[in-house]
Amino acid sequence: MDQQRPQPTESFARRHHHSAENIITLLEWLLVAFILALVFQGYAVQAFQIPTGSMAETLRGAHYQMRCVRCGYPFDTDSGAVTVKPPQCPNCDYFQPPHAARDVKNGDRIFVLKSIYQFLEPQRWDVIVFKNPTGPKTNYIKRLIGLPGETVQLIGGDVYIDGEIQRKPVHVQQELWMPIFVQDNQPFSAAGHFEELHQSNQDAHYKPWTEPFKNTLGSDWQFKPGRYQLDDKARKEHTLVYQTNNPNKFKARYAYNDSSYYQYKPICSDLMISFYTNSDYIDGYVGARLEKGGVLYSATVEFDGALIFSRTDGMITRELERTLTGGIQQPGFQKFEFANVDHQLVLRWGDRRFTYDLTKDEGFVPVTEENKPPRVQIFASGDLELRHIGLYRDTFYRGEEAGAKRAIKEKPFTLEADQFFVCGDNSNNSQDSRMWDINGD
């Protein structure tokens, strides 16, 4: 006898019952997930979108992603800046045509660890999110400069705490270098085209591009596309000097901002130069000089195994420190990187890093203001070539010349308990602790 089948009404009721259970279970899971998300967002991690360019280039608000139509260098510019004046390439100085600015990109998105400072103390140079003290409903993001109880000053673009300069950690400093010249993005093949295109243009902004590193008298560097070559075994020094027809090249300008006011910015002489070089000539050497405050500071790599820091003041050259090391000459190209930043000389050769604290030098005088662009030189002796040359400047924290209310040279600012001092990396365009009007201050 066949098994009796459920009646249709009974089968429908069971399916309806299971469907109702599934819906209730799903709603329970969604409610739990929603509660967990609220807890997670409230106490652990929260997503933010950067609203402005005050932390550019580290973090950007709404912006255009540009690629220079002359040299191909990629850079970003604020979405509002292009309506004032065409963006200027930070590398070759070419003002971009209107079609170079394409679709606006939204501000960068970040995740913020909200509870991290319950386990760790805030550290100088951290990037932090906080409530704007002049408008507590608004979230701000800046770089932490001063800690409770410290006295802050911004002098000559540098940060001083309790009267002593503060050096940025290596990973932070790498984020803050800004390009002055990048050899890998130069219009070698297109230079003639653009010279012809703008030779009748009366606007002084559109100047033809020329190779900026020039031989000094008696030097014999040979320039070829992508490299400089030297073939001399006479133990003679050959020097390249950086020359530019742009008076704003070393100023504390930001490609991200409106280019109209570049001429009014202060000169920044905290610089870094880098390149790759190779040589099989053990009697040769290579080095670079960077000027600050009228003094030429140099780093030299002698291929027989010596690394030298020195200074030249007028006609007098004095060795500051010499390090003897083995294995300095290796097959292939080695990276040379030399910086004068935050009162310290830093030399990288390959994977080695050497520093010299300039405050130890008896002749050292802190520079608070530069009146002319600094000199930059590359020198060498022997048989070698240079590739991938790059020249960069440090970020410049502006003080009195930007109308700061506090923490300037003549007006140190001492933080109270639970007070912190913050600055935007884009110091030309940042409302931060320098400027806030709190309680009428």
Short mmCIF file of C-alpha atoms in Angstrom, two decimals:
data_model
loop_
_atom_site.label_atom_id
_atom_site.label_comp_id
_atom_site.label_asym_id
_atom_site.label_seq_id
_atom_site.Cartn_x
_atom_site.Cartn_y
_atom_site.Cartn_z
CA MET A 1 0.00 0.00 0.00
CA ASP A 2 1.48 3.40 -0.94
CA GLN A 3 2.64 5.75 1.80
CA GLN A 4 0.17 8.53 2.32
CA ARG A 5 1.49 11.84 0.97
CA PRO A 6 1.15 15.12 2.95
CA GLN A 7 -1.73 17.22 1.91
CA PRO A 8 -0.76 20.34 -0.06
CA THR A 9 -1.90 22.64 2.72
CA GLU A 10 0.38 20.87 5.25
CA SER A 11 3.43 21.05 2.94
CA PHE A 12 2.84 24.75 2.33
CA ALA A 13 2.60 25.42 6.06
CA ARG A 14 5.94 23.67 6.71
CA ARG A 15 7.69 25.61 3.97
CA HIS A 16 6.21 28.84 5.27
CA HIS A 17 7.39 27.98 8.78
CA HIS A 18 10.98 27.29 7.60
CA SER A 19 11.03 30.49 5.53
CA ALA A 20 9.93 32.53 8.52
CA GLU A 21 12.69 30.91 10.64
CA ASN A 22 15.30 31.70 7.98
CA ILE A 23 14.19 35.33 7.79
CA ILE A 24 14.30 35.70 11.57
CA THR A 25 17.78 34.10 11.68
CA LEU A 26 19.00 36.43 8.93
CA LEU A 27 17.63 39.47 10.76
CA GLU A 28 19.33 38.32 13.95
CA TRP A 29 22.66 38.00 12.15
CA LEU A 30 22.21 41.39 10.51
CA LEU A 31 21.42 42.95 13.88
CA VAL A 32 24.49 41.35 15.46
CA ALA A 33 26.66 42.45 12.52
CA PHE A 34 25.28 45.99 12.79
CA ILE A 35 25.98 46.14 16.53
CA LEU A 36 29.50 44.74 16.00
CA ALA A 37 30.12 47.29 13.24
CA LEU A 38 29.04 50.11 15.54
CA VAL A 39 31.25 48.83 18.33
CA PHE A 40 34.14 48.26 15.92
CA GLN A 41 33.76 51.72 14.43
CA GLY A 42 33.31 53.36 17.81
CA TYR A 43 36.25 51.75 19.57
CA ALA A 44 38.59 50.11 17.04
CA VAL A 45 38.76 51.23 13.40
CA GLN A 46 36.90 53.88 11.45
CA ALA A 47 37.12 54.84 7.80
CA PHE A 48 37.68 58.48 6.86
CA GLN A 49 37.86 60.36 3.57
CA ILE A 50 40.40 63.18 3.43
CA PRO A 51 38.45 66.44 2.91
CA THR A 52 41.25 68.92 2.10
CA GLY A 53 44.83 69.12 0.84
CA SER A 54 46.40 70.33 4.09
CA MET A 55 48.40 67.06 4.36
CA ALA A 56 49.38 66.84 0.68
CA GLU A 57 51.34 65.14 -0.72
CA THR A 58 51.12 62.57 2.08
CA LEU A 59 47.31 62.59 1.99
CA ARG A 60 45.17 64.42 -0.55
CA GLY A 61 41.66 65.82 -0.67
CA ALA A 62 39.71 66.06 -3.94
CA HIS A 63 42.37 66.46 -6.62
CA TYR A 64 43.42 66.04 -10.20
CA GLN A 65 46.00 63.43 -11.10
CA MET A 66 48.27 65.20 -13.54
CA ARG A 67 50.95 63.94 -15.90
CA CYS A 68 53.05 66.74 -17.34
CA VAL A 69 52.45 67.02 -21.08
CA ARG A 70 56.09 68.04 -21.62
CA CYS A 71 58.19 65.73 -19.42
CA GLY A 72 55.68 63.11 -18.30
CA TYR A 73 56.26 63.66 -14.57
CA PRO A 74 53.19 62.56 -12.53
CA PHE A 75 51.90 64.90 -9.83
CA ASP A 76 48.65 65.87 -8.11
CA THR A 77 47.01 69.25 -7.77
CA ASP A 78 44.08 70.50 -5.71
CA SER A 79 40.78 70.41 -7.58
CA GLY A 80 40.21 74.10 -6.82
CA ALA A 81 43.68 75.35 -7.74
CA VAL A 82 43.31 74.82 -11.51
CA THR A 83 40.56 77.44 -11.70
CA VAL A 84 43.00 80.16 -10.55
CA LYS A 85 46.08 79.45 -12.64
CA PRO A 86 47.30 76.46 -14.67
CA PRO A 87 49.12 73.85 -12.54
CA GLN A 88 52.90 73.96 -12.90
CA CYS A 89 54.97 70.81 -13.21
CA PRO A 90 57.35 70.63 -10.21
CA ASN A 91 59.99 69.00 -12.38
CA CYS A 92 60.25 70.91 -15.68
CA ASP A 93 58.15 73.98 -14.64
CA TYR A 94 55.80 73.69 -17.61
CA PHE A 95 52.33 75.17 -17.05
CA GLN A 96 49.79 72.52 -17.97
CA PRO A 97 47.12 73.18 -20.64
CA PRO A 98 43.42 72.86 -19.66
CA HIS A 99 43.02 69.39 -21.17
CA ALA A 100 45.72 67.98 -18.85
CA ALA A 101 43.32 68.13 -15.87
CA ARG A 102 40.89 65.26 -16.31
CA ASP A 103 38.28 63.83 -13.94
CA VAL A 104 38.46 64.91 -10.31
CA LYS A 105 39.58 62.18 -7.93
CA ASN A 106 37.95 61.91 -4.52
CA GLY A 107 39.98 62.49 -1.39
CA ASP A 108 42.16 59.65 -0.16
CA ARG A 109 40.44 57.10 2.08
CA ILE A 110 42.12 55.90 5.25
CA PHE A 111 41.38 53.61 8.20
CA VAL A 112 42.10 55.07 11.62
CA LEU A 113 42.97 52.97 14.69
CA LYS A 114 40.88 54.79 17.27
CA SER A 115 42.09 53.01 20.40
CA ILE A 116 45.80 52.76 19.67
CA TYR A 117 46.72 55.54 22.12
CA GLN A 118 45.12 53.57 24.93
CA PHE A 119 48.06 51.19 24.58
CA LEU A 120 50.83 53.45 23.18
CA GLU A 121 51.87 57.01 23.89
CA PRO A 122 51.55 59.49 21.00
CA GLN A 123 54.85 59.97 19.22
CA ARG A 124 56.21 63.02 17.45
CA TRP A 125 55.69 62.83 13.65
CA ASP A 126 52.64 60.53 13.97
CA VAL A 127 49.77 61.35 11.61
CA ILE A 128 46.71 61.71 13.84
CA VAL A 129 42.96 62.32 13.55
CA PHE A 130 41.30 64.58 16.15
CA LYS A 131 38.43 67.00 16.70
CA ASN A 132 39.13 70.52 15.47
CA PRO A 133 39.37 72.68 18.64
CA THR A 134 37.69 75.61 16.86
CA GLY A 135 34.85 73.39 15.61
CA PRO A 136 34.56 70.18 17.66
CA LYS A 137 32.13 68.53 15.24
CA THR A 138 34.79 68.44 12.51
CA ASN A 139 37.49 65.76 12.23
CA TYR A 140 40.96 67.00 11.30
CA ILE A 141 44.05 65.07 10.27
CA LYS A 142 47.55 66.50 10.80
CA ARG A 143 51.08 65.52 11.77
CA LEU A 144 51.91 65.59 15.48
CA ILE A 145 54.77 68.03 16.14
CA GLY A 146 54.73 68.95 19.85
CA LEU A 147 53.85 66.95 22.99
CA PRO A 148 52.48 68.10 26.38
CA GLY A 149 54.89 70.27 28.36
CA GLU A 150 57.16 71.00 25.41
CA THR A 151 58.04 74.42 24.00
CA VAL A 152 57.61 74.58 20.22
CA GLN A 153 59.26 76.88 17.66
CA LEU A 154 59.21 76.83 13.85
CA ILE A 155 62.43 78.45 12.61
CA GLY A 156 63.70 78.42 9.04
CA GLY A 157 61.29 75.64 8.10
CA ASP A 158 62.54 73.36 10.90
CA VAL A 159 60.90 72.19 14.10
CA TYR A 160 62.56 73.09 17.41
CA ILE A 161 61.49 71.59 20.73
CA ASP A 162 62.82 73.16 23.93
CA GLY A 163 65.41 74.97 21.83
CA GLU A 164 66.74 71.87 20.02
CA ILE A 165 66.09 70.89 16.41
CA GLN A 166 63.97 67.77 15.89
CA ARG A 167 65.07 65.39 13.17
CA LYS A 168 62.47 63.40 11.32
CA PRO A 169 62.70 59.58 11.37
CA VAL A 170 63.97 58.05 8.15
CA HIS A 171 60.56 56.74 7.01
CA VAL A 172 58.91 60.12 7.65
CA GLN A 173 61.67 62.05 5.87
CA GLN A 174 61.30 59.83 2.81
CA GLU A 175 57.62 60.83 2.59
CA LEU A 176 58.38 64.54 2.77
CA TRP A 177 61.01 65.02 0.04
CA MET A 178 59.64 67.13 -2.81
CA PRO A 179 61.07 67.10 -6.36
CA ILE A 180 63.16 69.91 -7.84
CA PHE A 181 64.69 67.94 -10.71
CA VAL A 182 64.15 64.32 -11.79
CA GLN A 183 66.36 63.26 -14.68
CA ASP A 184 64.18 60.29 -15.61
CA ASN A 185 61.37 62.69 -16.55
CA GLN A 186 62.98 65.16 -18.89
CA PRO A 187 61.70 66.03 -22.38
CA PHE A 188 64.74 64.89 -24.34
CA SER A 189 62.85 64.03 -27.53
CA ALA A 190 60.07 66.58 -27.13
CA ALA A 191 62.18 69.59 -26.09
CA GLY A 192 62.53 70.90 -29.63
CA HIS A 193 58.81 70.58 -30.25
CA PHE A 194 57.90 72.64 -27.20
CA GLU A 195 60.56 75.25 -27.86
CA GLU A 196 59.10 75.74 -31.31
CA LEU A 197 55.55 75.72 -29.95
CA HIS A 198 56.21 78.50 -27.45
CA GLN A 199 58.96 80.54 -29.10
CA SER A 200 56.41 83.19 -30.07
CA ASN A 201 54.54 83.07 -26.75
CA GLN A 202 55.17 86.26 -24.80
CA ASP A 203 54.19 84.70 -21.46
CA ALA A 204 57.42 84.40 -19.47
CA HIS A 205 56.04 81.34 -17.71
CA TYR A 206 56.47 79.24 -20.86
CA LYS A 207 60.21 78.92 -21.08
CA PRO A 208 61.99 76.31 -23.20
CA TRP A 209 63.54 73.50 -21.22
CA THR A 210 67.32 73.11 -21.06
CA GLU A 211 69.48 70.52 -19.32
CA PRO A 212 70.07 72.05 -15.84
CA PHE A 213 73.41 70.44 -14.93
CA LYS A 214 76.29 72.24 -16.68
CA ASN A 215 80.04 71.70 -16.82
CA THR A 216 82.14 74.18 -14.89
CA LEU A 217 85.22 75.66 -16.57
CA GLY A 218 87.69 72.88 -17.42
CA SER A 219 85.30 70.00 -16.66
CA ASP A 220 84.70 67.33 -19.26
CA TRP A 221 81.41 65.60 -18.46
CA GLN A 222 79.74 64.29 -21.61
CA PHE A 223 75.96 64.51 -21.58
CA LYS A 224 74.05 61.77 -23.39
CA PRO A 225 70.29 61.05 -23.16
CA GLY A 226 69.71 59.54 -19.74
CA ARG A 227 73.27 59.78 -18.42
CA TYR A 228 76.43 61.81 -17.83
CA GLN A 229 79.72 60.17 -18.71
CA LEU A 230 83.28 60.92 -17.59
CA ASP A 231 86.41 59.36 -19.06
CA ASP A 232 89.46 60.78 -17.32
CA LYS A 233 92.25 58.90 -15.54
CA ALA A 234 94.39 61.95 -14.81
CA ARG A 235 93.13 62.33 -11.21
CA LYS A 236 91.51 65.63 -12.12
CA GLU A 237 88.24 66.78 -10.60
CA HIS A 238 85.33 67.45 -12.95
CA THR A 239 82.28 69.35 -11.67
CA LEU A 240 78.66 69.69 -12.74
CA VAL A 241 76.69 72.62 -11.33
CA TYR A 242 72.90 72.86 -11.22
CA GLN A 243 71.65 75.94 -13.06
CA THR A 244 68.05 76.99 -13.52
CA ASN A 245 66.32 79.97 -15.11
CA ASN A 246 63.42 79.62 -12.67
CA PRO A 247 63.92 81.87 -9.61
CA ASN A 248 61.24 79.93 -7.71
CA LYS A 249 62.86 76.52 -8.09
CA PHE A 250 64.18 76.27 -4.51
CA LYS A 251 61.25 78.01 -2.87
CA ALA A 252 58.85 76.26 -0.49
CA ARG A 253 56.23 75.78 -3.17
CA TYR A 254 53.83 72.87 -3.61
CA ALA A 255 52.64 71.64 -7.00
CA TYR A 256 49.43 70.70 -5.20
CA ASN A 257 48.59 74.38 -4.55
CA ASP A 258 47.75 77.43 -6.65
CA SER A 259 50.92 78.43 -8.51
CA SER A 260 50.14 82.17 -8.39
CA TYR A 261 52.03 82.78 -5.16
CA TYR A 262 55.23 80.77 -5.69
CA GLN A 263 57.34 83.93 -5.89
CA TYR A 264 56.38 84.93 -2.34
CA LYS A 265 57.47 81.69 -0.66
CA PRO A 266 60.72 81.39 1.35
CA ILE A 267 63.76 79.55 0.00
CA CYS A 268 64.28 76.03 1.30
CA SER A 269 67.91 74.86 1.45
CA ASP A 270 67.42 71.50 3.19
CA LEU A 271 68.21 69.43 0.11
CA MET A 272 68.94 65.90 -1.07
CA ILE A 273 70.67 64.81 -4.27
CA SER A 274 70.80 61.22 -5.48
CA PHE A 275 72.10 59.28 -8.48
CA TYR A 276 73.45 55.90 -9.52
CA THR A 277 77.08 55.50 -10.57
CA ASN A 278 79.53 52.76 -11.52
CA SER A 279 83.29 52.73 -11.88
CA ASP A 280 86.09 50.21 -12.15
CA TYR A 281 88.71 52.91 -11.53
CA ILE A 282 89.85 52.42 -7.93
CA ASP A 283 91.83 55.68 -7.83
CA GLY A 284 88.73 57.76 -8.58
CA TYR A 285 86.00 59.29 -6.45
CA VAL A 286 82.52 60.78 -6.68
CA GLY A 287 80.64 63.24 -4.50
CA ALA A 288 78.21 66.13 -4.19
CA ARG A 289 78.07 69.56 -2.58
CA LEU A 290 74.98 71.28 -1.16
CA GLU A 291 75.03 74.89 -0.03
CA LYS A 292 73.33 76.16 3.11
CA GLY A 293 73.86 79.57 4.64
CA GLY A 294 76.72 80.35 2.25
CA VAL A 295 78.64 77.18 3.25
CA LEU A 296 79.16 74.26 0.86
CA TYR A 297 78.79 70.90 2.62
CA SER A 298 80.07 67.90 0.72
CA ALA A 299 80.09 64.11 0.84
CA THR A 300 82.78 62.19 -1.06
CA VAL A 301 83.09 58.47 -1.79
CA GLU A 302 86.67 57.49 -2.61
CA PHE A 303 86.66 54.16 -4.39
CA ASP A 304 89.70 52.90 -2.48
CA GLY A 305 87.55 52.76 0.67
CA ALA A 306 86.92 56.17 2.29
CA LEU A 307 83.75 58.19 2.94
CA ILE A 308 84.32 61.87 3.75
CA PHE A 309 82.16 64.73 5.02
CA SER A 310 83.63 68.23 4.62
CA ARG A 311 82.69 71.91 4.48
CA THR A 312 83.91 74.78 2.32
CA ASP A 313 83.50 78.31 3.66
CA GLY A 314 84.83 80.83 1.18
CA MET A 315 88.21 79.51 0.03
CA ILE A 316 88.79 77.26 3.05
CA THR A 317 87.84 73.57 2.92
CA ARG A 318 87.87 71.57 6.13
CA GLU A 319 87.29 67.85 6.60
CA LEU A 320 84.58 67.12 9.17
CA GLU A 321 84.72 63.33 9.34
CA ARG A 322 86.38 60.46 7.48
CA THR A 323 85.20 56.85 7.62
CA LEU A 324 87.35 54.03 6.30
CA THR A 325 85.42 51.03 5.08
CA GLY A 326 86.10 47.96 2.99
CA GLY A 327 84.16 46.66 0.01
CA ILE A 328 83.09 50.11 -1.08
CA GLN A 329 83.53 49.39 -4.78
CA GLN A 330 81.26 46.68 -6.12
CA PRO A 331 80.32 45.56 -9.64
CA GLY A 332 77.48 47.44 -11.29
CA PHE A 333 75.74 50.64 -10.33
CA GLN A 334 75.68 51.84 -6.73
CA LYS A 335 73.25 54.42 -5.36
CA PHE A 336 74.72 57.66 -4.01
CA GLU A 337 72.41 59.80 -1.89
CA PHE A 338 73.49 62.89 0.03
CA ALA A 339 71.30 65.19 2.12
CA ASN A 340 71.75 68.21 4.34
CA VAL A 341 68.57 68.19 6.42
CA ASP A 342 67.62 69.13 9.98
CA HIS A 343 71.21 70.14 10.84
CA GLN A 344 72.56 66.75 9.79
CA LEU A 345 74.54 65.43 6.84
CA VAL A 346 73.32 62.05 5.61
CA LEU A 347 75.17 59.90 3.06
CA ARG A 348 73.86 56.66 1.60
CA TRP A 349 76.16 54.54 -0.49
CA GLY A 350 74.53 51.32 -1.65
CA ASP A 351 72.81 49.89 1.42
CA ARG A 352 75.01 51.78 3.93
CA ARG A 353 74.01 54.95 5.74
CA PHE A 354 76.38 57.46 7.37
CA THR A 355 75.49 60.63 9.28
CA TYR A 356 77.25 63.66 10.72
CA ASP A 357 75.63 65.93 13.30
CA LEU A 358 76.35 69.48 12.16
CA THR A 359 75.71 70.90 15.61
CA LYS A 360 79.02 69.28 16.68
CA ASP A 361 80.92 71.46 14.23
CA GLU A 362 82.47 74.45 15.98
CA GLY A 363 81.85 76.64 12.93
CA PHE A 364 78.17 75.72 12.60
CA VAL A 365 75.61 78.54 12.65
CA PRO A 366 71.88 77.70 12.26
CA VAL A 367 70.34 79.26 9.16
CA THR A 368 67.03 81.00 9.76
CA GLU A 369 66.59 82.62 6.34
CA GLU A 370 68.12 82.27 2.88
CA ASN A 371 68.47 85.25 0.57
CA LYS A 372 69.52 83.44 -2.60
CA PRO A 373 69.10 79.96 -4.14
CA PRO A 374 71.64 77.42 -2.84
CA ARG A 375 74.40 76.01 -5.03
CA VAL A 376 74.28 72.31 -5.94
CA GLN A 377 77.26 70.48 -7.45
CA ILE A 378 78.25 66.96 -8.48
CA PHE A 379 81.96 66.21 -8.77
CA ALA A 380 84.04 63.17 -9.69
CA SER A 381 87.39 61.91 -10.89
CA GLY A 382 88.09 58.85 -12.99
CA ASP A 383 86.15 56.75 -15.44
CA LEU A 384 82.45 56.58 -14.53
CA GLU A 385 78.92 57.55 -15.46
CA LEU A 386 75.88 58.94 -13.65
CA ARG A 387 72.27 57.96 -14.14
CA HIS A 388 68.88 58.69 -12.55
CA ILE A 389 69.91 62.01 -11.00
CA GLY A 390 67.34 63.47 -8.62
CA LEU A 391 67.33 66.72 -6.64
CA TYR A 392 64.77 67.20 -3.84
CA ARG A 393 63.91 69.63 -1.05
CA ASP A 394 62.53 69.03 2.42
CA THR A 395 59.10 70.17 3.57
CA PHE A 396 59.17 73.67 5.05
CA TYR A 397 57.11 74.36 8.16
CA ARG A 398 56.29 78.04 7.82
CA GLY A 399 56.20 80.32 10.85
CA GLU A 400 56.42 84.07 11.08
CA GLU A 401 56.62 84.61 7.31
CA ALA A 402 53.19 82.95 7.04
CA GLY A 403 51.64 85.04 9.83
CA ALA A 404 51.59 82.27 12.44
CA LYS A 405 50.06 83.30 15.76
CA ARG A 406 52.40 81.15 17.86
CA ALA A 407 55.46 78.89 17.94
CA ILE A 408 57.65 81.28 15.94
CA LYS A 409 61.24 82.25 16.66
CA GLU A 410 60.37 85.32 18.71
CA LYS A 411 57.28 83.77 20.28
CA PRO A 412 57.88 80.21 21.58
CA PHE A 413 54.74 78.32 22.53
CA THR A 414 54.69 76.06 25.60
CA LEU A 415 52.10 73.29 25.68
CA GLU A 416 50.15 72.53 28.81
CA ALA A 417 49.19 69.08 30.08
CA ASP A 418 47.10 67.14 27.54
CA GLN A 419 47.88 69.70 24.82
CA PHE A 420 49.42 68.74 21.47
CA PHE A 421 50.82 70.84 18.61
CA VAL A 422 50.02 69.71 15.05
CA CYS A 423 50.96 70.90 11.57
CA GLY A 424 49.88 69.99 8.07
CA ASP A 425 52.54 68.70 5.68
CA ASN A 426 51.23 71.25 3.15
CA SER A 427 52.38 74.12 5.34
CA ASN A 428 51.40 76.78 2.78
CA ASN A 429 47.76 75.73 2.92
CA SER A 430 46.99 74.30 6.33
CA GLN A 431 44.83 75.59 9.17
CA ASP A 432 46.61 74.05 12.16
CA SER A 433 48.09 74.83 15.57
CA ARG A 434 50.09 77.73 14.12
CA MET A 435 46.96 79.59 13.10
CA TRP A 436 44.01 78.61 15.28
CA ASP A 437 42.29 81.43 17.09
CA ILE A 438 41.37 79.79 20.42
CA ASN A 439 39.93 81.91 23.24
CA GLY A 440 40.87 85.05 21.36
CA ASP A 441 44.55 84.03 21.09
#
